[in-house]
CSV table of C-alpha atoms in Angstrom, one decimal:
chain,number,residue,atom,x,y,z
L,122,MET,CA,-83.6,218.1,106.4
L,123,SER,CA,-85.1,220.1,103.4
L,124,LEU,CA,-84.8,219.0,99.8
L,125,LYS,CA,-82.6,221.9,99.0
L,126,LYS,CA,-80.1,221.1,101.8
L,127,ASN,CA,-80.2,217.4,100.8
L,128,VAL,CA,-79.4,218.3,97.2
L,129,ILE,CA,-76.5,220.5,98.3
L,130,SER,CA,-75.2,217.9,100.7
L,131,ASN,CA,-75.3,215.3,98.0
L,132,PHE,CA,-73.7,217.7,95.6
L,133,ILE,CA,-70.8,218.1,98.0
L,134,LEU,CA,-70.6,214.3,98.3
L,135,THR,CA,-70.7,213.6,94.6
L,136,SER,CA,-68.2,216.5,94.0
L,137,SER,CA,-65.8,214.7,96.3
L,138,THR,CA,-66.3,211.7,94.1
L,139,ILE,CA,-64.7,213.9,91.4
L,140,LEU,CA,-62.2,215.8,93.6
L,141,PHE,CA,-60.5,212.9,95.3
L,142,PRO,CA,-60.0,210.8,92.2
L,143,LEU,CA,-58.6,213.9,90.5
L,144,ILE,CA,-55.9,213.9,93.3
L,145,THR,CA,-55.2,210.1,93.3
L,146,PHE,CA,-55.8,209.0,89.7
L,147,PRO,CA,-53.1,211.2,88.0
L,148,TYR,CA,-50.7,209.9,90.7
L,149,VAL,CA,-51.5,206.1,90.3
L,150,THR,CA,-51.5,206.2,86.5
L,151,ARG,CA,-48.0,207.6,86.6
L,152,VAL,CA,-46.7,205.3,89.4
L,153,LEU,CA,-48.4,202.0,88.5
L,154,SER,CA,-47.7,200.2,85.2
L,155,SER,CA,-50.4,200.1,82.5
L,156,ASN,CA,-50.4,196.3,82.8
L,157,GLY,CA,-51.0,196.4,86.6
L,158,LEU,CA,-53.7,199.0,86.3
L,159,GLY,CA,-55.3,197.1,83.5
L,160,SER,CA,-55.4,194.0,85.7
L,161,ILE,CA,-57.2,195.9,88.5
L,162,PHE,CA,-59.8,197.2,86.0
L,163,PHE,CA,-60.4,193.7,84.7
L,164,ILE,CA,-60.8,192.1,88.1
L,165,ASP,CA,-62.9,195.1,89.4
L,166,ALA,CA,-65.2,194.7,86.4
L,167,PHE,CA,-65.7,191.1,87.3
L,168,SER,CA,-66.3,191.9,91.0
L,169,GLN,CA,-69.0,194.5,90.0
L,170,TYR,CA,-71.0,191.7,88.5
L,171,PHE,CA,-71.0,189.9,91.9
L,172,ILE,CA,-71.6,193.0,93.9
L,173,ILE,CA,-74.7,193.8,91.8
L,174,LEU,CA,-75.8,190.1,91.8
L,175,SER,CA,-75.6,190.0,95.6
L,176,SER,CA,-77.3,193.4,96.0
L,177,LEU,CA,-80.5,191.8,94.5
L,178,GLY,CA,-81.9,195.3,93.8
L,179,ILE,CA,-81.8,196.1,97.5
L,180,PRO,CA,-80.3,199.6,97.2
L,181,PHE,CA,-83.3,200.9,95.1
L,182,TYR,CA,-85.9,198.8,96.9
L,183,GLY,CA,-84.5,199.8,100.3
L,184,VAL,CA,-84.7,203.6,99.5
L,185,ARG,CA,-88.2,203.3,98.3
L,186,GLU,CA,-89.5,201.2,101.2
L,187,ILE,CA,-87.7,203.3,103.9
L,188,ALA,CA,-89.0,206.5,102.4
L,189,LYS,CA,-92.6,205.3,102.4
L,190,HIS,CA,-92.5,204.6,106.1
L,191,LYS,CA,-89.8,207.1,107.2
L,192,HIS,CA,-91.3,207.7,110.7
L,193,ASP,CA,-92.0,204.0,111.5
L,194,VAL,CA,-88.6,203.3,113.2
L,195,LYS,CA,-89.3,199.7,114.3
L,196,ARG,CA,-90.6,198.7,110.9
L,197,ASN,CA,-87.5,200.2,109.2
L,198,SER,CA,-85.2,198.5,111.7
L,199,ASP,CA,-86.7,195.1,110.9
L,200,LEU,CA,-86.5,195.9,107.2
L,201,VAL,CA,-82.7,196.6,107.5
L,202,VAL,CA,-82.1,193.4,109.4
L,203,GLU,CA,-84.0,191.3,106.8
L,204,LEU,CA,-82.4,192.9,103.8
L,205,VAL,CA,-78.9,192.7,105.2
L,206,ILE,CA,-79.3,189.0,106.0
L,207,LEU,CA,-80.5,188.4,102.4
L,208,GLN,CA,-77.6,190.3,100.9
L,209,PHE,CA,-74.9,188.8,103.1
L,210,PHE,CA,-75.7,185.2,102.2
L,211,LEU,CA,-75.9,186.2,98.5
L,212,ALA,CA,-72.5,187.9,98.8
L,213,LEU,CA,-71.0,184.9,100.5
L,214,THR,CA,-72.3,182.7,97.7
L,215,CYS,CA,-70.9,185.1,95.1
L,216,CYS,CA,-67.5,185.1,96.7
L,217,CYS,CA,-67.4,181.3,96.6
L,218,ILE,CA,-68.3,181.3,92.9
L,219,PHE,CA,-65.8,184.1,92.1
L,220,PHE,CA,-63.0,182.3,93.9
L,221,ALA,CA,-63.9,179.0,92.1
L,222,LEU,CA,-63.8,180.6,88.7
L,223,HIS,CA,-60.1,181.2,88.8
L,224,PHE,CA,-59.5,177.5,88.5
L,225,PHE,CA,-61.4,177.4,85.2
L,226,ILE,CA,-60.6,180.7,83.6
L,227,PRO,CA,-56.9,181.2,82.8
L,228,LYS,CA,-57.0,185.0,82.8
L,229,LEU,CA,-58.4,184.9,86.3
L,230,GLY,CA,-56.0,182.2,87.5
L,231,SER,CA,-53.1,184.6,87.5
L,232,GLN,CA,-55.0,187.3,89.5
L,233,ILE,CA,-55.8,185.3,92.7
L,234,SER,CA,-54.5,188.1,95.0
L,235,LEU,CA,-56.8,190.7,93.4
L,236,ILE,CA,-59.7,188.3,93.5
L,237,GLN,CA,-59.3,187.8,97.3
L,238,ILE,CA,-59.2,191.5,97.8
L,239,ALA,CA,-62.3,192.0,95.6
L,240,CYS,CA,-64.2,189.4,97.7
L,241,LEU,CA,-63.6,191.8,100.7
L,242,SER,CA,-65.5,194.5,98.8
L,243,ILE,CA,-68.3,192.1,97.9
L,244,LEU,CA,-68.8,191.0,101.5
L,245,SER,CA,-68.4,194.5,102.9
L,246,ASN,CA,-71.0,195.9,100.5
L,247,SER,CA,-73.7,193.7,102.4
L,248,PHE,CA,-73.4,196.0,105.4
L,249,LEU,CA,-73.1,199.3,103.6
L,250,ILE,CA,-76.8,200.1,103.9
L,251,GLU,CA,-76.4,203.5,102.3
L,252,TRP,CA,-80.0,203.1,101.1
L,253,TYR,CA,-81.2,203.3,104.7
L,254,TYR,CA,-79.7,206.8,105.2
L,255,GLN,CA,-80.9,207.9,101.7
L,256,GLY,CA,-84.4,206.7,102.6
L,257,ILE,CA,-84.5,208.7,105.8
L,258,GLU,CA,-82.9,211.6,103.9
L,259,ASN,CA,-79.9,211.8,106.2
L,260,PHE,CA,-77.5,213.0,103.5
L,261,SER,CA,-75.6,215.2,105.9
L,262,TYR,CA,-74.3,212.1,107.7
L,263,ILE,CA,-73.5,210.3,104.4
L,264,THR,CA,-71.5,213.3,103.3
L,265,LYS,CA,-69.5,213.8,106.5
L,266,ARG,CA,-68.6,210.1,106.8
L,267,SER,CA,-67.7,209.8,103.1
L,268,LEU,CA,-65.4,212.9,103.2
L,269,ILE,CA,-63.5,211.6,106.2
L,270,ILE,CA,-63.0,208.1,104.8
L,271,LYS,CA,-62.1,209.3,101.4
L,272,SER,CA,-59.5,211.8,102.8
L,273,LEU,CA,-57.9,209.0,104.7
L,274,SER,CA,-57.8,206.8,101.6
L,275,VAL,CA,-56.2,209.6,99.6
L,276,ILE,CA,-53.4,209.9,102.3
L,277,ALA,CA,-52.9,206.1,102.3
L,278,ILE,CA,-52.6,206.0,98.5
L,279,LEU,CA,-50.1,208.9,98.3
L,280,VAL,CA,-48.0,207.6,101.2
L,281,LEU,CA,-48.0,203.8,100.5
L,282,VAL,CA,-48.3,203.4,96.7
L,283,LYS,CA,-44.7,204.1,95.5
L,284,GLN,CA,-43.7,201.5,92.9
L,285,GLN,CA,-45.0,200.0,89.7
L,286,ASP,CA,-45.7,196.7,91.4
L,287,ASP,CA,-47.8,198.3,94.2
L,288,TYR,CA,-51.1,197.8,92.2
L,289,ILE,CA,-52.2,195.0,94.7
L,290,LEU,CA,-51.7,197.4,97.6
L,291,TYR,CA,-53.6,200.1,95.7
L,292,PHE,CA,-56.5,197.7,95.1
L,293,LEU,CA,-56.5,196.7,98.8
L,294,ILE,CA,-56.8,200.4,99.9
L,295,LEU,CA,-59.8,200.8,97.6
L,296,SER,CA,-61.4,197.7,99.2
L,297,LEU,CA,-60.7,198.9,102.7
L,298,LEU,CA,-62.5,202.1,101.7
L,299,VAL,CA,-65.7,200.1,101.1
L,300,PHE,CA,-65.1,198.1,104.3
L,301,SER,CA,-64.6,201.3,106.4
L,302,ASN,CA,-67.8,202.9,105.0
L,303,SER,CA,-69.8,199.7,105.7
L,304,PHE,CA,-68.4,199.4,109.2
L,305,LEU,CA,-69.3,203.0,110.2
L,306,ASN,CA,-72.7,202.9,108.5
L,307,PHE,CA,-73.7,199.7,110.3
L,308,TYR,CA,-72.3,200.8,113.6
L,309,ASN,CA,-74.2,204.1,113.4
L,310,PHE,CA,-77.4,202.2,112.5
L,311,TYR,CA,-76.9,199.8,115.4
L,312,LYS,CA,-76.2,202.5,117.9
L,313,HIS,CA,-79.0,205.0,116.9
L,314,PHE,CA,-81.7,203.2,114.9
L,315,TYR,CA,-81.7,199.5,115.7
L,316,LYS,CA,-84.8,198.5,117.6
L,317,GLY,CA,-84.1,194.9,118.4
L,318,TRP,CA,-84.3,191.6,116.4
L,319,PRO,CA,-87.5,191.2,114.4
L,320,GLU,CA,-90.2,189.2,116.2
L,321,LYS,CA,-90.4,187.1,113.0
L,322,LEU,CA,-88.1,187.2,110.1
L,323,ASN,CA,-90.1,187.6,106.9
L,324,LEU,CA,-87.5,187.4,104.1
L,325,SER,CA,-89.9,186.0,101.4
L,326,ILE,CA,-92.1,189.1,101.4
L,327,HIS,CA,-89.3,191.0,99.8
L,328,LEU,CA,-88.4,188.5,97.1
L,329,LYS,CA,-91.1,189.3,94.5
L,330,PRO,CA,-90.5,193.1,94.3
L,331,LEU,CA,-86.7,192.5,94.5
L,332,LEU,CA,-86.7,190.0,91.6
L,333,VAL,CA,-87.8,192.7,89.2
L,334,LEU,CA,-85.2,195.1,90.5
L,335,PHE,CA,-82.6,192.3,90.6
L,336,SER,CA,-83.3,191.6,86.9
L,337,ILE,CA,-82.8,195.3,86.2
L,338,ASN,CA,-79.5,195.3,88.1
L,339,VAL,CA,-78.3,192.2,86.3
L,340,SER,CA,-79.1,193.7,82.9
L,341,ILE,CA,-77.4,197.0,83.8
L,342,SER,CA,-74.4,195.3,85.3
L,343,VAL,CA,-73.9,193.1,82.3
L,344,TYR,CA,-73.9,195.9,79.7
L,345,THR,CA,-72.1,198.5,81.9
L,346,VAL,CA,-69.1,196.3,82.6
L,347,LEU,CA,-69.4,193.9,79.7
L,348,ASP,CA,-67.2,196.1,77.6
L,349,THR,CA,-64.3,195.8,80.0
L,350,VAL,CA,-64.7,192.1,80.5
L,351,ILE,CA,-64.9,191.3,76.7
L,352,LEU,CA,-62.0,193.7,76.1
L,353,GLY,CA,-60.0,191.9,78.7
L,354,PHE,CA,-60.6,188.5,77.1
L,355,PHE,CA,-60.0,189.7,73.5
L,356,THR,CA,-57.0,192.0,74.1
L,357,THR,CA,-54.4,192.8,76.8
L,358,PRO,CA,-54.4,194.5,80.2
L,359,VAL,CA,-52.7,197.5,78.5
L,360,ALA,CA,-55.7,197.8,76.1
L,361,VAL,CA,-58.1,197.5,79.1
L,362,SER,CA,-56.2,200.4,80.8
L,363,PHE,CA,-56.4,202.5,77.7
L,364,TYR,CA,-60.2,202.1,77.7
L,365,ASN,CA,-60.7,202.4,81.5
L,366,VAL,CA,-58.6,205.5,82.2
L,367,PRO,CA,-60.9,207.9,80.2
L,368,LEU,CA,-63.9,205.8,81.4
L,369,LYS,CA,-62.9,206.6,85.0
L,370,LEU,CA,-62.7,210.3,84.2
L,371,VAL,CA,-66.2,210.2,82.6
L,372,LYS,CA,-67.6,208.2,85.5
L,373,MET,CA,-66.6,210.9,87.9
L,374,PHE,CA,-69.0,213.3,86.2
L,375,TRP,CA,-71.7,210.8,85.6
L,376,LEU,CA,-71.6,209.9,89.3
L,377,LEU,CA,-72.0,213.6,90.1
L,378,ILE,CA,-75.1,213.7,87.9
L,379,ALA,CA,-76.4,210.4,89.2
L,380,GLY,CA,-76.2,211.8,92.8
L,381,ILE,CA,-78.9,214.3,91.9
L,382,GLY,CA,-81.3,211.4,91.1
L,383,THR,CA,-80.4,209.5,94.2
L,384,VAL,CA,-81.4,212.4,96.4
L,385,LEU,CA,-84.8,212.8,94.7
L,386,ILE,CA,-86.0,209.2,94.8
L,387,PRO,CA,-87.5,209.4,98.4
L,388,ARG,CA,-89.2,212.8,97.6
L,389,MET,CA,-90.5,211.4,94.3
L,390,SER,CA,-92.0,208.4,96.0
L,391,VAL,CA,-93.8,210.7,98.5
L,392,LEU,CA,-95.1,213.0,95.7
L,393,HIS,CA,-96.4,210.1,93.7
L,394,ALA,CA,-98.2,208.6,96.8
L,395,ASN,CA,-99.9,212.1,97.2
L,396,LYS,CA,-100.6,212.2,93.4
L,397,ASN,CA,-98.8,215.6,93.1
L,398,ASN,CA,-97.9,215.4,89.4
L,399,GLU,CA,-97.2,219.1,89.1
L,400,ALA,CA,-94.5,218.9,91.8
L,401,ILE,CA,-93.1,215.8,90.1
L,402,LYS,CA,-92.9,217.6,86.7
L,403,ASP,CA,-91.2,220.6,88.4
L,404,LEU,CA,-88.5,218.4,90.0
L,405,MET,CA,-87.9,216.5,86.8
L,406,ALA,CA,-87.5,219.8,84.8
L,407,LYS,CA,-85.0,221.1,87.4
L,408,SER,CA,-83.0,217.9,87.3
L,409,ILE,CA,-82.8,218.1,83.5
L,410,ASN,CA,-81.6,221.7,83.8
L,411,VAL,CA,-78.8,220.7,86.2
L,412,ILE,CA,-77.7,217.9,83.9
L,413,PHE,CA,-77.4,220.4,81.0
L,414,LEU,CA,-75.4,222.8,83.2
L,415,ILE,CA,-72.9,220.1,84.1
L,416,ALA,CA,-72.8,217.6,81.2
L,417,LEU,CA,-72.8,219.9,78.1
L,418,PRO,CA,-69.7,221.9,79.1
L,419,PHE,CA,-68.0,218.7,80.1
L,420,SER,CA,-68.7,217.1,76.7
L,421,PHE,CA,-67.5,220.2,74.9
L,422,PHE,CA,-64.1,220.4,76.6
L,423,CYS,CA,-63.5,216.7,76.3
L,424,VAL,CA,-64.2,216.8,72.6
L,425,VAL,CA,-62.0,219.9,72.0
L,426,PHE,CA,-59.2,219.2,74.4
L,427,PRO,CA,-58.8,215.4,74.9
L,428,THR,CA,-55.0,215.5,74.6
L,429,GLU,CA,-54.6,218.1,77.3
L,430,ILE,CA,-57.1,216.4,79.6
L,431,LEU,CA,-55.5,212.9,79.3
L,432,THR,CA,-52.0,214.4,79.7
L,433,ILE,CA,-53.0,216.1,83.0
L,434,ILE,CA,-55.1,213.2,84.3
L,435,SER,CA,-53.0,210.2,83.3
L,436,GLY,CA,-49.8,211.2,81.5
L,437,LYS,CA,-48.8,211.0,77.9
L,438,LYS,CA,-48.6,207.2,77.9
L,439,TYR,CA,-52.5,207.1,77.7
L,440,LEU,CA,-52.8,209.5,74.7
L,441,PRO,CA,-53.8,206.5,72.4
L,442,ALA,CA,-57.1,206.8,74.2
L,443,ILE,CA,-58.0,210.3,72.9
L,444,ASN,CA,-60.9,209.1,70.7
L,445,VAL,CA,-62.2,207.0,73.6
L,446,LEU,CA,-62.5,210.1,75.8
L,447,ARG,CA,-64.2,212.0,73.0
L,448,ILE,CA,-66.8,209.2,72.5
L,449,LEU,CA,-67.4,208.6,76.2
L,450,SER,CA,-67.7,212.3,77.0
L,451,LEU,CA,-71.4,212.1,75.8
L,452,ILE,CA,-72.2,209.4,78.4
L,453,PRO,CA,-72.8,211.8,81.4
L,454,LEU,CA,-75.5,213.7,79.4
L,455,ILE,CA,-77.2,210.5,78.2
L,456,ILE,CA,-77.1,208.7,81.6
L,457,GLY,CA,-78.2,211.9,83.4
L,458,LEU,CA,-81.3,212.2,81.3
L,459,CYS,CA,-81.9,208.5,81.6
L,460,ASN,CA,-81.8,208.7,85.4
L,461,VAL,CA,-84.4,211.5,85.3
L,462,PHE,CA,-86.8,209.5,83.2
L,463,GLY,CA,-86.1,206.1,84.9
L,464,THR,CA,-84.6,206.3,88.4
L,465,GLN,CA,-86.3,209.6,89.4
L,466,TYR,CA,-89.7,208.9,87.8
L,467,LEU,CA,-90.5,205.4,86.6
L,468,LEU,CA,-88.9,203.7,89.6
L,469,PRO,CA,-90.7,205.6,92.4
L,470,ILE,CA,-94.1,205.1,90.6
L,471,GLY,CA,-93.6,201.4,90.5
L,472,GLN,CA,-92.8,201.1,86.7
L,473,GLU,CA,-89.7,198.9,87.3
L,474,ARG,CA,-90.6,196.6,84.5
L,475,LYS,CA,-90.2,199.3,81.9
L,476,ILE,CA,-86.7,200.0,83.2
L,477,LEU,CA,-86.1,196.2,83.0
L,478,HIS,CA,-87.2,196.1,79.4
L,479,ALA,CA,-84.9,199.0,78.6
L,480,THR,CA,-81.9,197.4,80.2
L,481,ILE,CA,-82.4,194.1,78.5
L,482,LEU,CA,-82.6,196.0,75.2
L,483,GLY,CA,-79.3,197.8,76.2
L,484,LEU,CA,-77.8,194.5,77.0
L,485,ILE,CA,-78.6,193.1,73.5
L,486,VAL,CA,-77.2,196.2,71.8
L,487,SER,CA,-74.0,196.0,74.0
L,488,LEU,CA,-73.4,192.3,73.4
L,489,ALA,CA,-73.8,192.7,69.6
L,490,ALA,CA,-71.7,195.9,69.4
L,491,ASN,CA,-68.9,194.6,71.6
L,492,PHE,CA,-68.5,191.3,69.9
L,493,ILE,CA,-68.5,193.1,66.5
L,494,LEU,CA,-66.4,196.2,67.3
L,495,ILE,CA,-63.8,195.1,69.9
L,496,PRO,CA,-62.1,192.6,67.6
L,497,ILE,CA,-61.8,195.3,64.9
L,498,TYR,CA,-61.3,198.5,66.9
L,499,SER,CA,-60.1,197.3,70.3
L,500,PHE,CA,-60.7,199.8,73.1
L,501,THR,CA,-62.2,202.4,70.7
L,502,GLY,CA,-64.8,199.7,69.7
L,503,ALA,CA,-65.6,199.2,73.4
L,504,ALA,CA,-66.3,203.0,73.7
L,505,ILE,CA,-68.6,203.0,70.7
L,506,SER,CA,-70.5,200.0,72.1
L,507,CYS,CA,-70.9,201.7,75.5
L,508,LEU,CA,-72.3,204.8,73.8
L,509,LEU,CA,-74.8,202.8,71.6
L,510,ALA,CA,-76.0,200.8,74.6
L,511,GLU,CA,-76.6,203.8,76.8
L,512,LEU,CA,-78.3,205.8,74.0
L,513,THR,CA,-80.7,202.8,73.3
L,514,VAL,CA,-81.7,202.6,77.0
L,515,CYS,CA,-82.2,206.3,77.3
L,516,ILE,CA,-84.5,206.6,74.3
L,517,TYR,CA,-86.6,203.6,75.4
L,518,ILE,CA,-87.1,204.9,78.9
L,519,TYR,CA,-87.8,208.4,77.6
L,520,ILE,CA,-90.6,207.0,75.4
L,521,TRP,CA,-92.3,205.3,78.3
L,522,ALA,CA,-91.9,208.2,80.8
L,523,ARG,CA,-93.4,210.5,78.2
L,524,LYS,CA,-96.5,208.3,78.0
L,525,ASN,CA,-97.1,208.9,81.8
L,526,ILE,CA,-96.1,212.5,82.3
L,527,ALA,CA,-95.3,215.6,80.3
L,528,ILE,CA,-91.5,216.1,80.2
L,529,THR,CA,-90.3,219.7,79.8
L,530,PHE,CA,-87.0,221.6,80.2
L,531,ASP,CA,-85.8,225.2,80.0
L,532,TYR,CA,-84.9,225.9,76.3
L,533,LYS,CA,-83.6,229.3,77.3
L,534,LEU,CA,-81.1,227.7,79.7
L,535,LEU,CA,-80.0,225.3,77.0
L,536,PHE,CA,-79.5,228.3,74.6
L,537,LEU,CA,-77.6,230.2,77.3
L,538,ILE,CA,-75.1,227.3,77.8
L,539,ILE,CA,-74.6,226.8,74.0
L,540,LEU,CA,-74.2,230.6,73.5
L,541,SER,CA,-71.6,230.7,76.3
L,542,LEU,CA,-69.6,227.9,74.8
L,543,LEU,CA,-69.5,229.6,71.4
L,544,PRO,CA,-66.8,232.2,72.4
L,545,SER,CA,-64.6,229.4,73.7
L,546,PHE,CA,-64.9,227.5,70.5
L,547,LEU,CA,-64.1,230.6,68.3
L,548,LEU,CA,-61.2,231.4,70.6
L,549,THR,CA,-59.8,227.8,70.2
L,550,VAL,CA,-60.1,228.0,66.4
L,551,GLY,CA,-58.6,231.5,66.2
L,552,LEU,CA,-55.6,231.1,68.6
L,553,LYS,CA,-54.7,227.4,68.4
L,554,ASN,CA,-51.5,228.2,66.4
L,555,TYR,CA,-50.4,230.9,68.9
L,556,LEU,CA,-50.8,229.4,72.3
L,557,SER,CA,-49.7,226.1,73.9
L,558,SER,CA,-52.6,223.6,74.1
L,559,LEU,CA,-52.7,223.6,77.9
L,560,SER,CA,-52.8,227.4,77.9
L,561,MET,CA,-55.5,227.3,75.2
L,562,MET,CA,-57.6,224.9,77.3
L,563,THR,CA,-57.3,227.0,80.5
L,564,LEU,CA,-58.2,230.2,78.6
L,565,SER,CA,-61.1,228.5,76.9
L,566,ILE,CA,-62.6,227.3,80.3
L,567,PHE,CA,-62.1,230.8,81.7
L,568,VAL,CA,-63.8,232.4,78.7
L,569,TYR,CA,-66.8,230.0,79.0
L,570,ILE,CA,-67.3,230.9,82.7
L,571,VAL,CA,-67.0,234.6,82.1
L,572,SER,CA,-69.3,234.4,79.0
L,573,PHE,CA,-71.9,232.4,81.0
L,574,ILE,CA,-71.9,235.0,83.8
L,575,LEU,CA,-72.1,238.0,81.5
L,576,PHE,CA,-74.9,236.5,79.3
L,577,GLN,CA,-76.8,235.5,82.5
L,578,LEU,CA,-76.5,238.9,84.0
L,579,LEU,CA,-77.0,241.1,80.9
L,580,LEU,CA,-79.2,239.1,78.6
L,581,PHE,CA,-81.0,236.1,80.0
L,582,ARG,CA,-81.6,236.6,83.8
L,583,ASN,CA,-82.5,232.9,83.8
L,584,LYS,CA,-84.7,232.1,86.9
L,585,PHE,CA,-83.3,228.6,87.4
L,586,VAL,CA,-79.7,229.9,87.6
L,587,GLU,CA,-80.8,232.7,89.9
L,588,GLU,CA,-82.5,230.1,92.1
L,589,ILE,CA,-79.4,228.0,92.3
L,590,VAL,CA,-77.2,231.0,93.3
L,591,SER,CA,-79.8,232.1,95.9
L,592,ASN,CA,-80.0,228.6,97.5
L,593,VAL,CA,-76.2,228.2,97.6
L,594,LEU,CA,-75.9,231.6,99.4
L,595,LYS,CA,-78.7,230.7,101.9
L,596,PHE,CA,-77.0,227.4,102.6
L,597,LYS,CA,-73.7,229.1,103.4
L,598,LYS,CA,-75.5,231.4,105.9
């Protein structure tokens, strides 16, 4: 499959990551209690530690190694078997540790049912092998499978989750989503790509490169979910929910942007092996352009209309989190750029240690900021800490990427986006006393879209935008 079709398939996949939560999340935030939802966020944050610990850096390592030898089916079959064995035993160990912790940590002791469900996700993740399909660039299969499973999970949530106390059932449905994806992925691999048991298992050969990626994942996992864990210990489940509800919304868009990077890792690895730096620079520039197109309008509307967005997504009981949404709305832009410099470039060229140094620095900033700010500002302090940590990582990775390759982006496209947002801003300032806030937000979004189209057609004729439109039209045909 061509890179363009891969990008579009992955865009559909990551768009569904936004669409389906937009259907279910407003529903569950209204049905479930803030306390129950906060408990899920707290346990899920803990389980993410163990999922990343048990993954051992395999998702990144697997994509890179499969992409390097994409046509060597037997070698890749053996690689999958070896990595799955490694991950499964690590996952089993992590589940035992997670379960044991509830005897020693009081805040975990009251959540034993959620811990048991979380362990199902940890074990299932061992067989997900999404990295295999990414490595062979079979994004069409990933997209079709994901859409089917997500659709079924949406139906299950809407039909079965009916009362405030159904938060355990809701968490079980989310875990079964992971289990179903893992089962189908592994079954499809066994049926079509499995070439028999390896003649000799060679697990140790993977350990050295995995340890660097493992260190990166541990550092990332600590500072990306540390805010929720520390918030859970210092405050209440309700405060955790006030932080995580806007965080969930922001994560939808940052996953959309991260999906672009995921699709390009295999291609970047091949281009680096062929020493095609011009093609690498071109792909990086296009990635940055897409990030600007998605992230800048998102940040603008979150800053200007946080009340309306939170009311629509989660209901008025989460309005205390307005400032959290404003602060976190910058995260998709920062993480998107960080993925271009790190995941798309430094990782495929074997510069994992630079990413490790950046994540350790981010961890230090996150720890210091969380322990200082959360006791004073509660969930708002957690949001500030998250922003500071991500910004630190992005700046560090950018500096190192810039030393290896010239990083460029389309200044005219950036100006086009900002100019298109200006009428929306002026409209908001001029008419805010005459229209309801929801009507104002709807009109503002419409004005931005119209302004962007008009400026593009009449003034800029930006080649990158024209290329996107052309590719989408060709894909439909």
